Amino acid sequence: MNKFLTLILLLLLPFGFVSLYFSTQWSILWPASFLVLLIGLGFWLCAEEKKQLLNVLLRGVLLVIYFLTLFVFLFEMVLIDFSGRGFTDEVFFHMEWESVRIGLNDYFWLLLGFFVLLFFYVYLIRKIYKKLPTLNQRLIITVLTIGLTLLILPLTGYARLYNSTLDFLRIDASNLDEQRIKQYVELGVMKNDRITSRMNLHAETQVGSKNLILIYLESFNEGLTHHPKFPDLTPNLNQLSEQFQSFKHLSSSYVTIEGIISSQCGTLLPMTAGNNTFLRSGQLLSRMPCLGDVLKKAGYNQYYLGGAAMEFAGKGQFFEDHGYDHVWGWEYWREQGMKQRAGVWGLSDTELFEQAIKVIETADKAKPYNLTLLTLGTHLPGYPYAECLPYKESNDDFIHAIHCTDQLLGQFFEKLNDKNLLENTLVVIVADHGVFPTPEMKSLFGDMVEDRALIGLTNFTESLPDEVLSSYDLAPTILDMLDVRHNAGFLYGQSLFSDAKANQKYATRYSDWDIEKKTMIANKAGECTVAAKQLSWPLNSCDKKSLLAQTNKLLEFYSDKAPEEVLGCEVDIELKSKSQSSDNSNQLLIDDINHFKHFYYEGYSLNYFNLGSGFFVFELNADMKIMEHRYYKDTLLGTQQFLKWRHSNPNHLLVVVKTSNKEILKKLAINLDYEDMDIQVLQYIGNSLKSHHALNLDDSASLTTCF
């Protein structure tokens, strides 16, 4: 029995190591221990002296369960360390390769060392323990294990992962309830129950209309500028607050893409699988007017500059779909020959501000313009740059990153002033969301982390009303500051200059604002208010759930579904490289419609990797509807993957191949004269080749697609 207890302690050690590494309370550790106890039991029950096949398989299964449990535990600890929250719906909203890359960038050595040690650890355990306990001991352990498992299961990371997955994937069965929405409008939570469609949007500037410089500071609470523990941490921002006006900016968002959409489109963004799908397809809010749409209609030239990849969380697709003429993130900077610094996932803020100066100098020649910029340095764990002076009172990277961002911002405005680039220009400085409430941030800043008041500064010359402003109020407020006349309505957002502002109620995804107490309030349990009664504030949990559900229904209503793409029996096909296309982008044209943007590699658009060659596959059904776009890279592995898929697919296919690799092409068909052609267009029905065309770049072919 002593050996059994020793085994359990050995199995628990990795969990304790993770907890100590992340300074996590031990209360988080013990719910995971029940599975370790079960694994320990399994090792004993399967530790026969004779290595029978069944026992070997059982040991393998138990090892998999152990590693899976450990991975879920480690994953949750990393999430808490990185964002202050464990398994939530926003985790799945960001489930993509860029998130993995960021995680590996920040936790690589921990993860590598941890799993290397684990393999050694399992080997050590198997070496030490080879004998079975007595029958009575096994019976006692079995009963205790089953009871403990049933008792603790709802409190484990598995249960939290399961519940958050259900929340993300939930299908809202409710219908759009106009009466219910009117209740939220009457209460003051929502602003409008009807929103002007982008098709009917009107906007115009006035004489001498102002330019706009909109700066999103990553994860920046107002409390960072005057924290008693870190005096003079942000001297430049403090100086700007004396020159500019401050406004009371409440956070309605928790992650970057949510903060951007909320502030640009005047709405909450419930983060569900449906919205994630809409966002990545460029359809989310495609018919809802946002700030960029209004300014575009009013004649603004618009630029978005960010250091991170535009593919991440769909930022690039969102800005491109809502009026921005130039959307430049890491993909663009890399094409310009810029290098990524070690330990930084994207273009550094130092270079980002330098590029912003150049863009403003260019944009100032074709007024009015809107330059929107998102910093990166104050994203956890913090990215200070060599060009910045360190903060002398701390050795923490995040503190240095705040101090560095402050310096870069000060230098940015100093250059703008020196170049007279702020004349007739509205400046708005806000945060995308607040500091993540991680254990480290709580130890640094204490209660300030829970204060979701964000930085809000503007050089607007007229006096601002003494009202609070939530993130979703930014778009209508900025439009009023710019004196842009428009007919856009926003679902939640109200301008600071609105007469109804004083009666506004402020909701967020997780909790709501108590303006009088200046704090966040939880939604208490309760039943939904019937239609005949008036809603009360704060909302109870049922009314809050209904609010988010109705918001989702409205967002879905204002989001286009992808139209079916059906090919005719005669089509023209053409492939153009960036240098040959009119807009400096790769183009794969079918009847002059560019399909290149539909092709992805490893979850990213081909432009991210600067890929313009390979196997472009259109999968068609019998009615000539495009069922799917598939891309395979022009390598031996990519060719093998394509051939395997083609041989197992009975559908009607149109395959476009641009490659100079003749050996690879010979695997697709035989006895074809490839000569020096750049493009091979092959049509199949199942595995039967029906037609072949060899083309040069920028040549087109007329295809008969009906057989």
PDB file of C-alpha atoms in Angstrom, residues 86-211:
ATOM      1  CA  GLY A  86      -9.589  29.382 -18.297  1.00  0.00           C
ATOM      2  CA  PHE A  87     -11.878  27.665 -20.767  1.00  0.00           C
ATOM      3  CA  THR A  88     -14.251  30.282 -22.176  1.00  0.00           C
ATOM      4  CA  ASP A  89     -15.993  30.744 -25.505  1.00  0.00           C
ATOM      5  CA  GLU A  90     -13.346  33.249 -26.618  1.00  0.00           C
ATOM      6  CA  VAL A  91     -10.701  30.487 -26.461  1.00  0.00           C
ATOM      7  CA  PHE A  92     -12.438  28.688 -29.322  1.00  0.00           C
ATOM      8  CA  PHE A  93     -12.980  31.974 -31.164  1.00  0.00           C
ATOM      9  CA  HIS A  94      -9.173  32.248 -31.394  1.00  0.00           C
ATOM     10  CA  MET A  95      -8.488  28.562 -32.090  1.00  0.00           C
ATOM     11  CA  GLU A  96      -6.185  28.849 -35.088  1.00  0.00           C
ATOM     12  CA  TRP A  97      -2.543  28.436 -36.040  1.00  0.00           C
ATOM     13  CA  GLU A  98      -1.605  32.002 -35.091  1.00  0.00           C
ATOM     14  CA  SER A  99      -2.743  31.315 -31.505  1.00  0.00           C
ATOM     15  CA  VAL A 100      -0.620  28.162 -31.425  1.00  0.00           C
ATOM     16  CA  ARG A 101       2.357  30.106 -32.740  1.00  0.00           C
ATOM     17  CA  ILE A 102       1.930  32.785 -30.076  1.00  0.00           C
ATOM     18  CA  GLY A 103       1.625  30.127 -27.389  1.00  0.00           C
ATOM     19  CA  LEU A 104       4.764  28.361 -28.578  1.00  0.00           C
ATOM     20  CA  ASN A 105       6.563  31.701 -28.744  1.00  0.00           C
ATOM     21  CA  ASP A 106       5.737  32.524 -25.114  1.00  0.00           C
ATOM     22  CA  TYR A 107       5.835  29.060 -23.517  1.00  0.00           C
ATOM     23  CA  PHE A 108       8.108  27.024 -25.798  1.00  0.00           C
ATOM     24  CA  TRP A 109      10.811  26.028 -23.326  1.00  0.00           C
ATOM     25  CA  LEU A 110       8.302  25.273 -20.602  1.00  0.00           C
ATOM     26  CA  LEU A 111       6.291  22.986 -22.892  1.00  0.00           C
ATOM     27  CA  LEU A 112       9.345  21.297 -24.378  1.00  0.00           C
ATOM     28  CA  GLY A 113      11.023  20.652 -21.048  1.00  0.00           C
ATOM     29  CA  PHE A 114       7.807  19.553 -19.428  1.00  0.00           C
ATOM     30  CA  PHE A 115       6.917  16.873 -21.969  1.00  0.00           C
ATOM     31  CA  VAL A 116      10.508  15.603 -22.261  1.00  0.00           C
ATOM     32  CA  LEU A 117      10.557  15.079 -18.508  1.00  0.00           C
ATOM     33  CA  LEU A 118       7.177  13.356 -18.609  1.00  0.00           C
ATOM     34  CA  PHE A 119       8.360  10.642 -20.979  1.00  0.00           C
ATOM     35  CA  PHE A 120      11.271   9.968 -18.666  1.00  0.00           C
ATOM     36  CA  TYR A 121       8.865  10.055 -15.764  1.00  0.00           C
ATOM     37  CA  VAL A 122       6.557   7.355 -17.159  1.00  0.00           C
ATOM     38  CA  TYR A 123       9.570   5.168 -17.928  1.00  0.00           C
ATOM     39  CA  LEU A 124      10.741   5.554 -14.334  1.00  0.00           C
ATOM     40  CA  ILE A 125       7.327   4.605 -12.937  1.00  0.00           C
ATOM     41  CA  ARG A 126       7.127   1.460 -15.057  1.00  0.00           C
ATOM     42  CA  LYS A 127      10.613   0.447 -13.951  1.00  0.00           C
ATOM     43  CA  ILE A 128       9.854   0.805 -10.252  1.00  0.00           C
ATOM     44  CA  TYR A 129       6.397  -0.832  -9.985  1.00  0.00           C
ATOM     45  CA  LYS A 130       5.856  -4.359 -11.232  1.00  0.00           C
ATOM     46  CA  LYS A 131       3.864  -6.208  -8.556  1.00  0.00           C
ATOM     47  CA  LEU A 132       0.130  -6.270  -7.930  1.00  0.00           C
ATOM     48  CA  PRO A 133      -1.335  -5.261  -4.559  1.00  0.00           C
ATOM     49  CA  THR A 134      -3.476  -7.776  -2.698  1.00  0.00           C
ATOM     50  CA  LEU A 135      -7.064  -8.432  -3.733  1.00  0.00           C
ATOM     51  CA  ASN A 136      -8.486  -6.600  -0.709  1.00  0.00           C
ATOM     52  CA  GLN A 137      -6.328  -3.570  -1.443  1.00  0.00           C
ATOM     53  CA  ARG A 138      -7.503  -3.541  -5.058  1.00  0.00           C
ATOM     54  CA  LEU A 139     -11.166  -3.724  -4.000  1.00  0.00           C
ATOM     55  CA  ILE A 140     -10.789  -0.857  -1.528  1.00  0.00           C
ATOM     56  CA  ILE A 141      -8.929   1.292  -4.038  1.00  0.00           C
ATOM     57  CA  THR A 142     -11.495   0.553  -6.757  1.00  0.00           C
ATOM     58  CA  VAL A 143     -14.461   1.605  -4.599  1.00  0.00           C
ATOM     59  CA  LEU A 144     -12.691   4.764  -3.425  1.00  0.00           C
ATOM     60  CA  THR A 145     -11.641   5.691  -6.946  1.00  0.00           C
ATOM     61  CA  ILE A 146     -15.120   5.284  -8.452  1.00  0.00           C
ATOM     62  CA  GLY A 147     -16.707   7.286  -5.637  1.00  0.00           C
ATOM     63  CA  LEU A 148     -14.124  10.061  -5.857  1.00  0.00           C
ATOM     64  CA  THR A 149     -14.476  10.170  -9.641  1.00  0.00           C
ATOM     65  CA  LEU A 150     -18.250  10.638  -9.515  1.00  0.00           C
ATOM     66  CA  LEU A 151     -17.959  13.216  -6.740  1.00  0.00           C
ATOM     67  CA  ILE A 152     -15.305  15.429  -8.308  1.00  0.00           C
ATOM     68  CA  LEU A 153     -16.000  15.096 -12.048  1.00  0.00           C
ATOM     69  CA  PRO A 154     -18.164  18.294 -12.326  1.00  0.00           C
ATOM     70  CA  LEU A 155     -15.315  20.334 -10.800  1.00  0.00           C
ATOM     71  CA  THR A 156     -12.534  19.254 -13.126  1.00  0.00           C
ATOM     72  CA  GLY A 157     -10.965  20.927 -16.121  1.00  0.00           C
ATOM     73  CA  TYR A 158     -12.729  18.361 -18.289  1.00  0.00           C
ATOM     74  CA  ALA A 159     -16.107  19.653 -17.103  1.00  0.00           C
ATOM     75  CA  ARG A 160     -15.063  23.274 -17.665  1.00  0.00           C
ATOM     76  CA  LEU A 161     -13.770  22.425 -21.152  1.00  0.00           C
ATOM     77  CA  TYR A 162     -16.996  20.548 -21.934  1.00  0.00           C
ATOM     78  CA  ASN A 163     -19.241  23.376 -20.729  1.00  0.00           C
ATOM     79  CA  SER A 164     -17.296  26.081 -22.561  1.00  0.00           C
ATOM     80  CA  THR A 165     -17.383  24.019 -25.754  1.00  0.00           C
ATOM     81  CA  LEU A 166     -21.159  23.707 -25.467  1.00  0.00           C
ATOM     82  CA  ASP A 167     -21.460  27.476 -24.879  1.00  0.00           C
ATOM     83  CA  PHE A 168     -19.408  28.180 -27.994  1.00  0.00           C
ATOM     84  CA  LEU A 169     -21.234  25.681 -30.197  1.00  0.00           C
ATOM     85  CA  ARG A 170     -24.697  26.306 -28.810  1.00  0.00           C
ATOM     86  CA  ILE A 171     -27.430  26.678 -31.388  1.00  0.00           C
ATOM     87  CA  ASP A 172     -29.892  29.332 -30.313  1.00  0.00           C
ATOM     88  CA  ALA A 173     -33.336  27.928 -31.020  1.00  0.00           C
ATOM     89  CA  SER A 174     -35.121  31.170 -30.233  1.00  0.00           C
ATOM     90  CA  ASN A 175     -36.514  33.374 -32.972  1.00  0.00           C
ATOM     91  CA  LEU A 176     -36.003  37.072 -33.443  1.00  0.00           C
ATOM     92  CA  ASP A 177     -38.436  38.530 -30.900  1.00  0.00           C
ATOM     93  CA  GLU A 178     -39.265  42.125 -31.819  1.00  0.00           C
ATOM     94  CA  GLN A 179     -41.285  42.673 -28.650  1.00  0.00           C
ATOM     95  CA  ARG A 180     -38.381  41.466 -26.561  1.00  0.00           C
ATOM     96  CA  ILE A 181     -35.960  43.750 -28.375  1.00  0.00           C
ATOM     97  CA  LYS A 182     -38.269  46.712 -27.813  1.00  0.00           C
ATOM     98  CA  GLN A 183     -38.071  45.958 -24.081  1.00  0.00           C
ATOM     99  CA  TYR A 184     -34.287  46.259 -24.185  1.00  0.00           C
ATOM    100  CA  VAL A 185     -34.568  49.503 -26.155  1.00  0.00           C
ATOM    101  CA  GLU A 186     -37.036  50.934 -23.613  1.00  0.00           C
ATOM    102  CA  LEU A 187     -34.739  49.911 -20.754  1.00  0.00           C
ATOM    103  CA  GLY A 188     -31.828  51.745 -22.428  1.00  0.00           C
ATOM    104  CA  VAL A 189     -29.573  48.744 -23.036  1.00  0.00           C
ATOM    105  CA  MET A 190     -30.067  48.731 -26.793  1.00  0.00           C
ATOM    106  CA  LYS A 191     -30.235  51.931 -28.803  1.00  0.00           C
ATOM    107  CA  ASN A 192     -32.143  50.787 -31.893  1.00  0.00           C
ATOM    108  CA  ASP A 193     -34.396  47.937 -32.871  1.00  0.00           C
ATOM    109  CA  ARG A 194     -33.965  48.909 -36.527  1.00  0.00           C
ATOM    110  CA  ILE A 195     -30.625  49.580 -38.171  1.00  0.00           C
ATOM    111  CA  THR A 196     -30.000  51.218 -41.532  1.00  0.00           C
ATOM    112  CA  SER A 197     -28.674  48.683 -44.012  1.00  0.00           C
ATOM    113  CA  ARG A 198     -25.342  49.492 -45.661  1.00  0.00           C
ATOM    114  CA  MET A 199     -27.168  49.513 -48.990  1.00  0.00           C
ATOM    115  CA  ASN A 200     -29.197  52.525 -47.827  1.00  0.00           C
ATOM    116  CA  LEU A 201     -26.348  54.298 -46.055  1.00  0.00           C
ATOM    117  CA  HIS A 202     -25.862  58.018 -46.654  1.00  0.00           C
ATOM    118  CA  ALA A 203     -22.990  60.108 -45.315  1.00  0.00           C
ATOM    119  CA  GLU A 204     -21.314  63.381 -46.166  1.00  0.00           C
ATOM    120  CA  THR A 205     -18.623  65.602 -44.759  1.00  0.00           C
ATOM    121  CA  GLN A 206     -18.885  69.304 -44.041  1.00  0.00           C
ATOM    122  CA  VAL A 207     -16.637  72.080 -45.305  1.00  0.00           C
ATOM    123  CA  GLY A 208     -13.102  71.569 -44.025  1.00  0.00           C
ATOM    124  CA  SER A 209     -13.852  68.097 -42.674  1.00  0.00           C
ATOM    125  CA  LYS A 210     -11.329  66.720 -40.202  1.00  0.00           C
ATOM    126  CA  ASN A 211      -8.988  63.791 -40.643  1.00  0.00           C
TER     127      ASN A 211
END
